[in-house]
Amino acid sequence: MSEKTPEKIKYSILRFLDVTGFTVFDPLVRLAFREEPRKQVESLVKFLIIPIIFIAACTGLWWVVAPNHKTKSGEVPTPDIVISSALINDTFSNREKTKESDFLLQGEDRLESLKEVEHLMAERATELEFLEAHLAEQESIYKTRTESLISPIEAQLNALKEKNRAARTGRSSEIDTLSLQVASGERPYEALVRAIREDGELYAMGRGEESVFKDQIEAIRSDKYKPLEDARLAVNAVADEIQFLKKRQGFLSESNRSVKLEQTKEKLVAQDGKLSNAEDAKAVLREAKAFVKLEDGIGRLETQQYASAMTVYLQIKRSIFTVFVGFLMAAAIAIPIGILCGLNKIAMACLTPIISIFKPVSPVVWLLIFQIIVGAFFPDPESHPFFLFFDSIPFINTLGINPSLIFSACTVAMCAVWPALVNTALGVASIDKDHLNVARVLRLNFWDRLTKIIIPSSLPLVFTGLRISLGVEWMVLIAAEALSSSDGLGKFVWDEYQNGSSFSFANIIYACFVVGLIGFLLDRMMIVLQRFVSFDGSETAV
Amino acid sequence: MSYLEIRNASVGFGPESNRANVLKGINLSVEKNEFVAIIGFSGSGKSTLMSLLAGLETPDSGSVYLNGKEVTQPSPERGIMFQNYSLLPWLTVYENIELAVRKVFTGYSKAQVKDHVLKYIEMVNLLPAVEKKPHELSGGMRQRVSLARTLSMKPDVLLLDEPLSALDALTRSNIQDEIIRIWEEDKRTVVMITNDVDEALLMADRIIPLTMGPDATLDTPFEVPLERPRDRATLNANMRYRQLRTDIASFLIEMNEESKRLRSKTVLKMPDVTPRDFTIATSTALREFDEEDAFQLEEEEKAG
Ligand SMILES: Nc1ncnc2c1ncn2[C@@H]1O[C@H](COP(=O)(O)OP(=O)(O)OP(=O)(O)O)[C@@H](O)[C@H]1O
Ligand SMILES: [Mg+2]
C-alpha cells in the first residue's frame, strides 16, 4: 500500500500536466519520483533548460539593445525598469485598497489607525528632511563636478567665438570696401561675389567648430549622475508615501464614512430642534425641507462606497469580465446558428453571404457601429434600470458596468462569432454517417438526435471554434478599449501612451506582458475544456 | 408469403449517369424463426443487402417486406449490427447500450434499464470495460459491444453483419452459443453474414451464397439439415456436415474462378502457350553460382 500511494500521486500530477498542456514539466515530476533519472535529465535539458537559456538570452539581448535607442519618451526600458513599473502599479493598487478600508473603518479601529498613520507621517517627515538634505548635497556635488568639467570647454568655446566674431567683422569691412570699388568701376563685380560666398562658407565653418564644443557641453550636462538620480528617487518615494499617508489621514478623519455620518446625524438633531421651534409657516417649510435633505444625505452615506481609482488590477478584472460577456454572447449566437447551418443546406445557403461579407470587417468598424447603437439604447445610463440592476450585484458592481462595457462586449462578440459559427457548422455537417444510421435504426426523434448524436459528435469542433473565438476576442478587446477609452487594459495602455510620464513606456511594456499572459491563460483554459469534450483521446494542438 | 421477404430488389450507387449496380434481382424469403447465413466474397454487396433489410437503404426497384408490410425505414424491430460497429465514441460502453435500451424499452424504470444493460454486457464478457470509451477498447471488444447493443434491443429480426469476425476462437464459440441460445429461446429470426463456412454450418438453417458483384444476386441456397443442438466436437465426424462443407467450398472456388474468367474475357485474349518448366534448370544454376561464390570468398580470405 505504502508503495502504491506515491505512484498514484505521481500519475495524478502527470495527468494534471497532461490535461493542462504543461507536459514540459513531465520529466521534472518523473525525476522527483526517481523514474529513469538519466532519461529524465536528458529530456529536461533538451526541452526545459535549453529553452530557458534561450529565453534568458533573449532577455539579455533586450537589456543590451534597449538603452541604445533614444525615443521622445525616454530610453526604451530595460527589463528591470519594467519590473519596477509592475511593482509601482502593485503598490498603487495596494494603497487604493488601504484607502478603501480606511474609508470604511469606524469606532476604535479608526482612531487606532489614525494614531498609527500620524505616527508614520512624523517618521516619514524626518526621513524626508534627511533625504532632502542628502539630495541638496548631491546636487551641489553634481553641479561643481559638471562646472569643473564644463568650464575649460566653455573657455575654449568663448575664445573660439571671439576669434570667429573678429574674423567676421574683418571680412565684412573688406566686403564694404570691395563693394565701393565695384561701384566706382575700379574692380569687376566677380571679386565681390567671390568674397561674399567665401564669407558665408567661413562663417558656417566657424559655427561648425563652435558646435563641437557645444555638443560636448550638452553631453556633460545630460550625462546622468547616478548618486543624484538615486537621491532624487528616494526623495520622490518618501514624498509619495507622505502624500499617501496624508490621504489616509483624511479618510480616517474628516472624509471617513462613519465620521461624515456622525456629523450629519448631529446636524439632523439640530435641524429637528430648529423645525420644532419654527414659528411661521414659511420657516416651518424651509426647515422641513432642510430636514428632508439631511435625512436623504444620511441614507446615501450609509451605502456609500469608496470611489477607487482605476488600478491596473481593476482594469484587468474589467477586461476579463468584458471578454466573458462577449464570449457568452458570441457562443449564444454562434452555436445555435452553426447547428442550424450544419443541419440544413438552405440555412447554410442563406447565411453564407452574410458570413462571407461580415467576417472580414475590421473590429474598428464594429466598434463605431455598436458605440452608436448602444448609445441610443441608453440615453441616460446613470439611471437606466439595466445598469442599476448590475450595480446592485456584489462583485460585479465594482467593475463599473456602463454602456462602454456593453459596446466593447458587442464588438468583441461580433468579431468572435465567425470562427465559432463556421466550426460549429462544419462539426455538425461532417458528422459520421454511421452515427446517423444508429439514430435512424433507433428511430430517435429530432430532439434526441440533436442532443444525443449531433451535438456530442460536433462538440470537439465547436470547442475548437470557441477557442479561436476567445483568442480573437482578447486581441480585439484590447484594441477596442484603447480606441473607445472604455475602461480596461486597453485603456490602461492608451492612457499611459497619452500621459507620457517617465514610467509610461515601461508601463506599456508591462501591460504587453500582462495582456499576453492573460491571453495565454484563457487559451489554456479552453484547451482544458477541449480535452474534456474530446472523445477520441487525441491530443489538442497547443 | 414468408415472414421476411425481398422481391426482385436492385441497389446501385452513384449518379444516374454513372451508376454502379451493386445488387440486382435479389429474391429472398426468410421464414419466421429461421436462421439464415449469407456468404460471399468481400465487396460483393453483403453489407448493402443488410442495409436493405434494415431499411437504411431503399431499393432502386423491387421491395422488402416484413410480416407482410413493406419496409420503408429503419426500426429497432430489425436490429442491425453494423460491420464497422458504429459505436458512439463519446459514450461509454454502458451508455452506448443504455441509449438503445432506453429507446426500445420506454416503460423500463431506471433500475430495470441498468439490469438489462448489464445483463448484455455480461453476456459478451465486457463487465470490466463498462466505463470505457470505444477508443480505449480493442477491435474485438468493440465488436462485442456492438453485438451486445443489437441483442439488448431484443429485435424480432436480428441482422448481424460479420458479428464475430474480430474475435479469437474461444470467445467466438462462446458468443456463437449465446446467439444460438437467444435465437432459440426468444424465437427470433436471424440473418447473419459470415465469411466462415464452419460457423455458417454450425449456426444456420440455410446458407445462401451471394454471387460476385457487380450485379450480385443470391444463388441457390444450401439447406443445412443438421440436428440441433450441434456440437462442434462431433460435427466434424458427421458425414453430412463434411459433404456440405465440401460442396460450399467448391461452390465458392468455382464462383471465384468463374468471375476471374469473366473478367479476363473482357480484358485480353491471351495466346495459347504452355510455359516451359525452368525450375530445374534455374535451381541447378543457382546452386552452381553459390558454389562459385563460396570459392571466391575463400580465396579472398586467404589473400587477406
Ligand atoms: N455508399 C456507397 N457509395 C458507393 N458505393 C458503395 C457504397 N456502399 C457500398 N458501395 C459499393 O458497393 C459494393 C458492395 O459493398 P458492401 O459493403 O456491401 O460489400 P461487402 O460484401 O459487405 O464487403 P465486405 O465483406 O468487405 O464487408 C462495393 O463495391 C462498394 O464499393
Ligand atoms: Mg460488408
PDB file of C-alpha atoms in Angstrom, chain A residues 39-127:
ATOM      1  CA  LYS A  39      16.329   9.772 -19.465  1.00  0.00           C
ATOM      2  CA  GLN A  40      14.521  12.464 -17.470  1.00  0.00           C
ATOM      3  CA  VAL A  41      17.624  14.595 -17.114  1.00  0.00           C
ATOM      4  CA  GLU A  42      18.228  14.288 -20.804  1.00  0.00           C
ATOM      5  CA  SER A  43      14.756  15.462 -21.757  1.00  0.00           C
ATOM      6  CA  LEU A  44      14.898  18.132 -19.053  1.00  0.00           C
ATOM      7  CA  VAL A  45      17.993  19.566 -20.656  1.00  0.00           C
ATOM      8  CA  LYS A  46      16.533  19.325 -24.117  1.00  0.00           C
ATOM      9  CA  PHE A  47      13.069  20.689 -23.540  1.00  0.00           C
ATOM     10  CA  LEU A  48      13.296  22.806 -20.426  1.00  0.00           C
ATOM     11  CA  ILE A  49      16.819  24.022 -19.770  1.00  0.00           C
ATOM     12  CA  ILE A  50      17.752  24.894 -23.323  1.00  0.00           C
ATOM     13  CA  PRO A  51      14.515  26.866 -23.829  1.00  0.00           C
ATOM     14  CA  ILE A  52      15.109  28.652 -20.524  1.00  0.00           C
ATOM     15  CA  ILE A  53      18.601  29.570 -21.637  1.00  0.00           C
ATOM     16  CA  PHE A  54      17.193  30.771 -24.911  1.00  0.00           C
ATOM     17  CA  ILE A  55      14.646  32.985 -23.162  1.00  0.00           C
ATOM     18  CA  ALA A  56      17.349  34.294 -20.878  1.00  0.00           C
ATOM     19  CA  ALA A  57      19.450  35.109 -23.925  1.00  0.00           C
ATOM     20  CA  CYS A  58      16.546  36.997 -25.490  1.00  0.00           C
ATOM     21  CA  THR A  59      16.065  38.960 -22.282  1.00  0.00           C
ATOM     22  CA  GLY A  60      19.782  39.710 -22.216  1.00  0.00           C
ATOM     23  CA  LEU A  61      19.624  40.964 -25.770  1.00  0.00           C
ATOM     24  CA  TRP A  62      16.712  43.189 -24.814  1.00  0.00           C
ATOM     25  CA  TRP A  63      18.698  44.506 -21.885  1.00  0.00           C
ATOM     26  CA  VAL A  64      21.635  45.392 -24.084  1.00  0.00           C
ATOM     27  CA  VAL A  65      19.805  46.753 -27.087  1.00  0.00           C
ATOM     28  CA  ALA A  66      17.029  48.746 -25.388  1.00  0.00           C
ATOM     29  CA  PRO A  67      19.067  51.627 -23.867  1.00  0.00           C
ATOM     30  CA  ASN A  68      20.694  52.354 -27.214  1.00  0.00           C
ATOM     31  CA  HIS A  69      17.503  53.571 -28.703  1.00  0.00           C
ATOM     32  CA  LYS A  70      16.501  57.001 -27.510  1.00  0.00           C
ATOM     33  CA  THR A  71      12.903  57.999 -28.086  1.00  0.00           C
ATOM     34  CA  LYS A  72      10.909  61.076 -27.291  1.00  0.00           C
ATOM     35  CA  SER A  73       9.514  59.323 -24.219  1.00  0.00           C
ATOM     36  CA  GLY A  74      12.980  58.436 -22.998  1.00  0.00           C
ATOM     37  CA  GLU A  75      15.023  55.341 -23.485  1.00  0.00           C
ATOM     38  CA  VAL A  76      13.418  52.034 -24.314  1.00  0.00           C
ATOM     39  CA  PRO A  77      13.001  50.498 -20.864  1.00  0.00           C
ATOM     40  CA  THR A  78      15.110  47.546 -19.824  1.00  0.00           C
ATOM     41  CA  PRO A  79      13.569  44.532 -18.064  1.00  0.00           C
ATOM     42  CA  ASP A  80      14.422  45.830 -14.595  1.00  0.00           C
ATOM     43  CA  ILE A  81      12.556  49.064 -15.258  1.00  0.00           C
ATOM     44  CA  VAL A  82       9.557  47.096 -16.498  1.00  0.00           C
ATOM     45  CA  ILE A  83       9.627  45.022 -13.330  1.00  0.00           C
ATOM     46  CA  SER A  84       9.831  48.107 -11.155  1.00  0.00           C
ATOM     47  CA  SER A  85       6.909  49.603 -13.050  1.00  0.00           C
ATOM     48  CA  ALA A  86       4.959  46.439 -12.293  1.00  0.00           C
ATOM     49  CA  LEU A  87       5.838  46.903  -8.630  1.00  0.00           C
ATOM     50  CA  ILE A  88       4.768  50.531  -8.711  1.00  0.00           C
ATOM     51  CA  ASN A  89       1.425  49.501 -10.145  1.00  0.00           C
ATOM     52  CA  ASP A  90       1.116  46.927  -7.428  1.00  0.00           C
ATOM     53  CA  THR A  91       1.877  49.470  -4.707  1.00  0.00           C
ATOM     54  CA  PHE A  92      -0.645  51.851  -6.181  1.00  0.00           C
ATOM     55  CA  SER A  93      -3.343  49.240  -6.118  1.00  0.00           C
ATOM     56  CA  ASN A  94      -2.494  48.192  -2.569  1.00  0.00           C
ATOM     57  CA  ARG A  95      -2.703  51.803  -1.470  1.00  0.00           C
ATOM     58  CA  GLU A  96      -6.112  52.126  -3.058  1.00  0.00           C
ATOM     59  CA  LYS A  97      -7.242  49.112  -1.082  1.00  0.00           C
ATOM     60  CA  THR A  98      -5.866  50.556   2.130  1.00  0.00           C
ATOM     61  CA  LYS A  99      -7.647  53.828   1.492  1.00  0.00           C
ATOM     62  CA  GLU A 100     -10.863  51.982   0.872  1.00  0.00           C
ATOM     63  CA  SER A 101     -10.659  50.090   4.131  1.00  0.00           C
ATOM     64  CA  ASP A 102      -9.719  53.316   5.896  1.00  0.00           C
ATOM     65  CA  PHE A 103     -12.787  54.974   4.475  1.00  0.00           C
ATOM     66  CA  LEU A 104     -14.995  52.236   5.891  1.00  0.00           C
ATOM     67  CA  LEU A 105     -13.295  51.935   9.292  1.00  0.00           C
ATOM     68  CA  GLN A 106     -15.241  53.073  12.321  1.00  0.00           C
ATOM     69  CA  GLY A 107     -15.104  53.312  16.104  1.00  0.00           C
ATOM     70  CA  GLU A 108     -11.980  52.314  17.996  1.00  0.00           C
ATOM     71  CA  ASP A 109     -10.319  50.811  14.950  1.00  0.00           C
ATOM     72  CA  ARG A 110     -10.481  54.073  13.126  1.00  0.00           C
ATOM     73  CA  LEU A 111      -8.883  56.022  15.946  1.00  0.00           C
ATOM     74  CA  GLU A 112      -6.172  53.468  16.365  1.00  0.00           C
ATOM     75  CA  SER A 113      -5.353  53.516  12.663  1.00  0.00           C
ATOM     76  CA  LEU A 114      -5.387  57.261  12.675  1.00  0.00           C
ATOM     77  CA  LYS A 115      -2.836  57.320  15.502  1.00  0.00           C
ATOM     78  CA  GLU A 116      -0.662  54.872  13.651  1.00  0.00           C
ATOM     79  CA  VAL A 117      -0.840  56.862  10.441  1.00  0.00           C
ATOM     80  CA  GLU A 118       0.048  60.072  12.184  1.00  0.00           C
ATOM     81  CA  HIS A 119       2.977  58.387  13.856  1.00  0.00           C
ATOM     82  CA  LEU A 120       4.152  57.110  10.483  1.00  0.00           C
ATOM     83  CA  MET A 121       3.749  60.543   8.974  1.00  0.00           C
ATOM     84  CA  ALA A 122       6.008  62.081  11.575  1.00  0.00           C
ATOM     85  CA  GLU A 123       8.587  59.378  10.966  1.00  0.00           C
ATOM     86  CA  ARG A 124       8.493  59.877   7.245  1.00  0.00           C
ATOM     87  CA  ALA A 125       8.724  63.624   7.606  1.00  0.00           C
ATOM     88  CA  THR A 126      12.054  63.366   9.429  1.00  0.00           C
ATOM     89  CA  GLU A 127      13.225  60.876   6.892  1.00  0.00           C
TER      90      GLU A 127
END
